Amino acid sequence: MSLAGHLLVASRQLRDPNFRRTVVLLLEHNDDGALGVVLNRPTNRTIEDVWEAVEFEPCDNQQPLNLGGPVPGPLIALHTSKQLGEKRILPGLYLSMQKENVDPLVRQSQHRFRLYSGNSGWGGGQLESELGQGGWLTIAGGVEDVFGDFQTVWAQVTKRIALDIMLPGLDPDEAPEDPTLN
């Protein structure tokens, strides 16, 4: 079963420091491997800095560039513009990597977007092995997870996973603040 569109949260069994307290959105997952981006690792660089470094036309966007993971790769944009989308990730969430789509995204304010440098990648069977060893917890992702607060998304997703384990099928908005009191 493909986990594309799901979130991964590293458990304590996963010792890789690249993923400590991270939330990873899987963009692709098949027999050949998996590809995702870390949602909660903003860098100190802005999009303006990146556009200067790659010699695009100047751009004054002060949004932070995000570290998508330890694997080098092209810039990846996650956004809500169907018109500029190259691949649908979730309902209302698209991926773009081509300059002709990413450049207009960073120059507009109508559609939400986040830009990632690097990615998180797994070879065929590697993620399944890590899941089998208890290295990751998973839950379906949503657009709001991608555009959530960097500092709180890990706690929010972790709580959703815990509620899903403790109270399967319960709407998280209807869950008691402390489920142990039930």
PDB file of C-alpha atoms in Angstrom:
ATOM      1  CA  MET A   1       0.000   0.000   0.000  1.00  0.00           C
ATOM      2  CA  SER A   2       1.348   3.409  -0.944  1.00  0.00           C
ATOM      3  CA  LEU A   3       1.798   5.923   1.856  1.00  0.00           C
ATOM      4  CA  ALA A   4       2.025   8.896  -0.528  1.00  0.00           C
ATOM      5  CA  GLY A   5       0.165  11.777   1.101  1.00  0.00           C
ATOM      6  CA  HIS A   6       0.791  10.405   4.591  1.00  0.00           C
ATOM      7  CA  LEU A   7       2.857  11.949   7.346  1.00  0.00           C
ATOM      8  CA  LEU A   8       5.759  10.235   9.050  1.00  0.00           C
ATOM      9  CA  VAL A   9       6.816  11.091  12.595  1.00  0.00           C
ATOM     10  CA  ALA A  10      10.086   9.606  13.809  1.00  0.00           C
ATOM     11  CA  SER A  11       9.727   7.405  16.883  1.00  0.00           C
ATOM     12  CA  ARG A  12      12.387   7.002  19.556  1.00  0.00           C
ATOM     13  CA  GLN A  13      13.590   3.835  17.828  1.00  0.00           C
ATOM     14  CA  LEU A  14      14.806   5.892  14.856  1.00  0.00           C
ATOM     15  CA  ARG A  15      18.215   7.221  15.866  1.00  0.00           C
ATOM     16  CA  ASP A  16      18.910   9.338  12.772  1.00  0.00           C
ATOM     17  CA  PRO A  17      19.431  12.928  14.050  1.00  0.00           C
ATOM     18  CA  ASN A  18      18.221  14.298  10.691  1.00  0.00           C
ATOM     19  CA  PHE A  19      14.694  13.288  11.666  1.00  0.00           C
ATOM     20  CA  ARG A  20      14.509  14.044  15.390  1.00  0.00           C
ATOM     21  CA  ARG A  21      11.114  15.659  16.125  1.00  0.00           C
ATOM     22  CA  THR A  22      10.281  16.003  12.440  1.00  0.00           C
ATOM     23  CA  VAL A  23       7.131  15.565  10.415  1.00  0.00           C
ATOM     24  CA  VAL A  24       7.754  14.248   6.902  1.00  0.00           C
ATOM     25  CA  LEU A  25       5.131  14.429   4.156  1.00  0.00           C
ATOM     26  CA  LEU A  26       5.550  11.531   1.721  1.00  0.00           C
ATOM     27  CA  LEU A  27       5.290  12.798  -1.847  1.00  0.00           C
ATOM     28  CA  GLU A  28       5.890   9.433  -3.505  1.00  0.00           C
ATOM     29  CA  HIS A  29       5.924   5.851  -2.248  1.00  0.00           C
ATOM     30  CA  ASN A  30       6.152   2.748  -4.431  1.00  0.00           C
ATOM     31  CA  ASP A  31       8.218  -0.425  -4.866  1.00  0.00           C
ATOM     32  CA  ASP A  32      11.212   1.648  -6.000  1.00  0.00           C
ATOM     33  CA  GLY A  33      11.304   3.692  -2.785  1.00  0.00           C
ATOM     34  CA  ALA A  34       9.868   6.782  -1.172  1.00  0.00           C
ATOM     35  CA  LEU A  35      10.393  10.535  -1.353  1.00  0.00           C
ATOM     36  CA  GLY A  36       9.223  13.153   1.099  1.00  0.00           C
ATOM     37  CA  VAL A  37       9.981  16.527   2.639  1.00  0.00           C
ATOM     38  CA  VAL A  38      10.388  17.536   6.267  1.00  0.00           C
ATOM     39  CA  LEU A  39       7.608  20.011   7.065  1.00  0.00           C
ATOM     40  CA  ASN A  40       9.099  21.596  10.183  1.00  0.00           C
ATOM     41  CA  ARG A  41      12.714  22.567   9.394  1.00  0.00           C
ATOM     42  CA  PRO A  42      12.812  26.201   8.249  1.00  0.00           C
ATOM     43  CA  THR A  43      16.279  27.513   7.485  1.00  0.00           C
ATOM     44  CA  ASN A  44      17.745  30.949   8.165  1.00  0.00           C
ATOM     45  CA  ARG A  45      17.732  31.651   4.421  1.00  0.00           C
ATOM     46  CA  THR A  46      14.872  33.382   2.654  1.00  0.00           C
ATOM     47  CA  ILE A  47      13.507  32.810  -0.813  1.00  0.00           C
ATOM     48  CA  GLU A  48      15.045  36.151  -1.737  1.00  0.00           C
ATOM     49  CA  ASP A  49      18.472  34.747  -0.717  1.00  0.00           C
ATOM     50  CA  VAL A  50      17.967  31.627  -2.812  1.00  0.00           C
ATOM     51  CA  TRP A  51      16.824  33.560  -5.872  1.00  0.00           C
ATOM     52  CA  GLU A  52      19.945  35.694  -5.584  1.00  0.00           C
ATOM     53  CA  ALA A  53      22.181  32.616  -5.278  1.00  0.00           C
ATOM     54  CA  VAL A  54      20.688  30.779  -8.275  1.00  0.00           C
ATOM     55  CA  GLU A  55      20.688  33.926 -10.391  1.00  0.00           C
ATOM     56  CA  PHE A  56      16.963  34.092 -11.070  1.00  0.00           C
ATOM     57  CA  GLU A  57      15.399  37.496 -11.566  1.00  0.00           C
ATOM     58  CA  PRO A  58      15.462  39.258  -8.159  1.00  0.00           C
ATOM     59  CA  CYS A  59      12.600  38.396  -5.813  1.00  0.00           C
ATOM     60  CA  ASP A  60      11.867  40.109  -2.501  1.00  0.00           C
ATOM     61  CA  ASN A  61       9.989  37.187  -0.886  1.00  0.00           C
ATOM     62  CA  GLN A  62      11.031  36.925   2.777  1.00  0.00           C
ATOM     63  CA  GLN A  63       9.428  33.536   3.404  1.00  0.00           C
ATOM     64  CA  PRO A  64      11.987  31.055   4.780  1.00  0.00           C
ATOM     65  CA  LEU A  65      13.451  28.297   2.672  1.00  0.00           C
ATOM     66  CA  ASN A  66      12.756  24.921   4.305  1.00  0.00           C
ATOM     67  CA  LEU A  67      15.151  22.000   4.649  1.00  0.00           C
ATOM     68  CA  GLY A  68      13.267  19.093   3.060  1.00  0.00           C
ATOM     69  CA  GLY A  69      15.760  16.517   4.267  1.00  0.00           C
ATOM     70  CA  PRO A  70      19.358  15.344   4.100  1.00  0.00           C
ATOM     71  CA  VAL A  71      19.284  14.240   0.436  1.00  0.00           C
ATOM     72  CA  PRO A  72      20.430  16.948  -2.002  1.00  0.00           C
ATOM     73  CA  GLY A  73      18.058  17.676  -4.822  1.00  0.00           C
ATOM     74  CA  PRO A  74      16.168  20.335  -6.723  1.00  0.00           C
ATOM     75  CA  LEU A  75      13.960  22.927  -5.083  1.00  0.00           C
ATOM     76  CA  ILE A  76      10.514  21.496  -4.355  1.00  0.00           C
ATOM     77  CA  ALA A  77       7.465  23.728  -3.976  1.00  0.00           C
ATOM     78  CA  LEU A  78       4.310  22.525  -2.234  1.00  0.00           C
ATOM     79  CA  HIS A  79       1.408  24.830  -2.962  1.00  0.00           C
ATOM     80  CA  THR A  80      -2.319  25.320  -3.558  1.00  0.00           C
ATOM     81  CA  SER A  81      -2.226  26.494  -7.200  1.00  0.00           C
ATOM     82  CA  LYS A  82      -3.718  23.819  -9.447  1.00  0.00           C
ATOM     83  CA  GLN A  83      -2.666  25.856 -12.497  1.00  0.00           C
ATOM     84  CA  LEU A  84       1.035  25.776 -11.533  1.00  0.00           C
ATOM     85  CA  GLY A  85       0.942  22.223 -10.160  1.00  0.00           C
ATOM     86  CA  GLU A  86       2.963  19.483 -11.781  1.00  0.00           C
ATOM     87  CA  LYS A  87       1.654  16.720  -9.523  1.00  0.00           C
ATOM     88  CA  ARG A  88      -1.290  16.481  -7.118  1.00  0.00           C
ATOM     89  CA  ILE A  89      -0.151  15.300  -3.676  1.00  0.00           C
ATOM     90  CA  LEU A  90      -3.402  15.709  -1.692  1.00  0.00           C
ATOM     91  CA  PRO A  91      -6.748  17.283  -2.519  1.00  0.00           C
ATOM     92  CA  GLY A  92      -5.861  20.967  -2.903  1.00  0.00           C
ATOM     93  CA  LEU A  93      -2.079  20.429  -2.563  1.00  0.00           C
ATOM     94  CA  TYR A  94       0.307  20.334  -5.521  1.00  0.00           C
ATOM     95  CA  LEU A  95       4.015  19.844  -6.110  1.00  0.00           C
ATOM     96  CA  SER A  96       6.167  21.811  -8.557  1.00  0.00           C
ATOM     97  CA  MET A  97       9.875  21.669  -9.327  1.00  0.00           C
ATOM     98  CA  GLN A  98      10.174  23.295 -12.750  1.00  0.00           C
ATOM     99  CA  LYS A  99      11.439  26.877 -12.811  1.00  0.00           C
ATOM    100  CA  GLU A 100       8.545  28.011 -15.025  1.00  0.00           C
ATOM    101  CA  ASN A 101       6.115  26.985 -12.257  1.00  0.00           C
ATOM    102  CA  VAL A 102       8.123  27.709  -9.103  1.00  0.00           C
ATOM    103  CA  ASP A 103       9.217  31.227 -10.065  1.00  0.00           C
ATOM    104  CA  PRO A 104       5.647  32.567 -10.486  1.00  0.00           C
ATOM    105  CA  LEU A 105       4.655  30.924  -7.179  1.00  0.00           C
ATOM    106  CA  VAL A 106       7.171  32.881  -5.132  1.00  0.00           C
ATOM    107  CA  ARG A 107       6.094  36.138  -6.764  1.00  0.00           C
ATOM    108  CA  GLN A 108       2.383  35.881  -5.962  1.00  0.00           C
ATOM    109  CA  SER A 109       0.297  36.049  -2.792  1.00  0.00           C
ATOM    110  CA  GLN A 110      -2.961  34.387  -3.859  1.00  0.00           C
ATOM    111  CA  HIS A 111      -1.855  30.787  -3.253  1.00  0.00           C
ATOM    112  CA  ARG A 112      -0.119  29.379  -0.194  1.00  0.00           C
ATOM    113  CA  PHE A 113       3.216  27.690  -0.798  1.00  0.00           C
ATOM    114  CA  ARG A 114       6.336  26.420   0.916  1.00  0.00           C
ATOM    115  CA  LEU A 115       9.694  25.928  -0.769  1.00  0.00           C
ATOM    116  CA  TYR A 116      12.054  23.072   0.176  1.00  0.00           C
ATOM    117  CA  SER A 117      15.719  22.476  -0.495  1.00  0.00           C
ATOM    118  CA  GLY A 118      16.716  18.835  -0.315  1.00  0.00           C
ATOM    119  CA  ASN A 119      14.443  15.922   0.423  1.00  0.00           C
ATOM    120  CA  SER A 120      14.037  12.758   2.445  1.00  0.00           C
ATOM    121  CA  GLY A 121      14.530   9.650   0.369  1.00  0.00           C
ATOM    122  CA  TRP A 122      14.425   5.900   0.864  1.00  0.00           C
ATOM    123  CA  GLY A 123      15.448   3.137  -1.512  1.00  0.00           C
ATOM    124  CA  GLY A 124      13.132   0.256  -2.385  1.00  0.00           C
ATOM    125  CA  GLY A 125      12.067  -1.533   0.816  1.00  0.00           C
ATOM    126  CA  GLN A 126      14.059   0.788   3.103  1.00  0.00           C
ATOM    127  CA  LEU A 127      11.092   2.737   4.475  1.00  0.00           C
ATOM    128  CA  GLU A 128       9.077  -0.477   4.891  1.00  0.00           C
ATOM    129  CA  SER A 129      11.952  -1.914   6.936  1.00  0.00           C
ATOM    130  CA  GLU A 130      12.117   1.194   9.130  1.00  0.00           C
ATOM    131  CA  LEU A 131       8.332   1.075   9.595  1.00  0.00           C
ATOM    132  CA  GLY A 132       8.513  -2.617  10.523  1.00  0.00           C
ATOM    133  CA  GLN A 133      11.170  -1.863  13.138  1.00  0.00           C
ATOM    134  CA  GLY A 134       8.960   0.830  14.688  1.00  0.00           C
ATOM    135  CA  GLY A 135      11.067   3.735  13.426  1.00  0.00           C
ATOM    136  CA  TRP A 136       8.130   5.771  12.154  1.00  0.00           C
ATOM    137  CA  LEU A 137       4.531   6.471  13.095  1.00  0.00           C
ATOM    138  CA  THR A 138       2.170   7.352  10.245  1.00  0.00           C
ATOM    139  CA  ILE A 139      -1.110   9.143   9.698  1.00  0.00           C
ATOM    140  CA  ALA A 140      -2.888  10.626   6.681  1.00  0.00           C
ATOM    141  CA  GLY A 141      -1.729  14.146   5.900  1.00  0.00           C
ATOM    142  CA  GLY A 142      -3.689  17.257   5.095  1.00  0.00           C
ATOM    143  CA  VAL A 143      -3.088  20.638   3.510  1.00  0.00           C
ATOM    144  CA  GLU A 144      -3.142  22.345   6.905  1.00  0.00           C
ATOM    145  CA  ASP A 145      -0.257  20.144   8.086  1.00  0.00           C
ATOM    146  CA  VAL A 146       1.906  21.529   5.276  1.00  0.00           C
ATOM    147  CA  PHE A 147       1.077  25.146   6.061  1.00  0.00           C
ATOM    148  CA  GLY A 148       0.912  24.796   9.846  1.00  0.00           C
ATOM    149  CA  ASP A 149       3.163  26.512  12.330  1.00  0.00           C
ATOM    150  CA  PHE A 150       6.691  25.070  12.146  1.00  0.00           C
ATOM    151  CA  GLN A 151       6.958  25.012  15.927  1.00  0.00           C
ATOM    152  CA  THR A 152       3.685  23.211  16.656  1.00  0.00           C
ATOM    153  CA  VAL A 153       3.099  20.823  13.734  1.00  0.00           C
ATOM    154  CA  TRP A 154       5.123  18.011  15.355  1.00  0.00           C
ATOM    155  CA  ALA A 155       3.104  18.173  18.586  1.00  0.00           C
ATOM    156  CA  GLN A 156      -0.193  18.420  16.693  1.00  0.00           C
ATOM    157  CA  VAL A 157       0.526  15.444  14.429  1.00  0.00           C
ATOM    158  CA  THR A 158       1.911  13.386  17.315  1.00  0.00           C
ATOM    159  CA  LYS A 159      -1.274  14.054  19.293  1.00  0.00           C
ATOM    160  CA  ARG A 160      -3.422  12.995  16.310  1.00  0.00           C
ATOM    161  CA  ILE A 161      -1.466   9.754  16.010  1.00  0.00           C
ATOM    162  CA  ALA A 162      -1.819   9.071  19.741  1.00  0.00           C
ATOM    163  CA  LEU A 163      -5.563   9.735  19.615  1.00  0.00           C
ATOM    164  CA  ASP A 164      -5.881   7.502  16.565  1.00  0.00           C
ATOM    165  CA  ILE A 165      -4.171   4.683  18.492  1.00  0.00           C
ATOM    166  CA  MET A 166      -6.064   5.251  21.762  1.00  0.00           C
ATOM    167  CA  LEU A 167      -9.461   6.212  20.346  1.00  0.00           C
ATOM    168  CA  PRO A 168      -9.620   4.922  16.751  1.00  0.00           C
ATOM    169  CA  GLY A 169     -12.232   6.570  14.573  1.00  0.00           C
ATOM    170  CA  LEU A 170     -12.862   9.473  16.957  1.00  0.00           C
ATOM    171  CA  ASP A 171     -12.877  12.953  15.472  1.00  0.00           C
ATOM    172  CA  PRO A 172      -9.854  14.679  17.095  1.00  0.00           C
ATOM    173  CA  ASP A 173     -12.007  17.775  17.737  1.00  0.00           C
ATOM    174  CA  GLU A 174     -14.308  15.649  19.909  1.00  0.00           C
ATOM    175  CA  ALA A 175     -11.533  14.022  21.939  1.00  0.00           C
ATOM    176  CA  PRO A 176     -11.196  14.892  25.612  1.00  0.00           C
ATOM    177  CA  GLU A 177      -8.179  17.042  26.499  1.00  0.00           C
ATOM    178  CA  ASP A 178      -6.841  14.139  28.613  1.00  0.00           C
ATOM    179  CA  PRO A 179      -8.170  10.795  27.261  1.00  0.00           C
ATOM    180  CA  THR A 180      -6.865   8.957  30.337  1.00  0.00           C
ATOM    181  CA  LEU A 181      -9.634  10.571  32.406  1.00  0.00           C
ATOM    182  CA  ASN A 182     -12.343   8.564  30.576  1.00  0.00           C
TER     183      ASN A 182
END
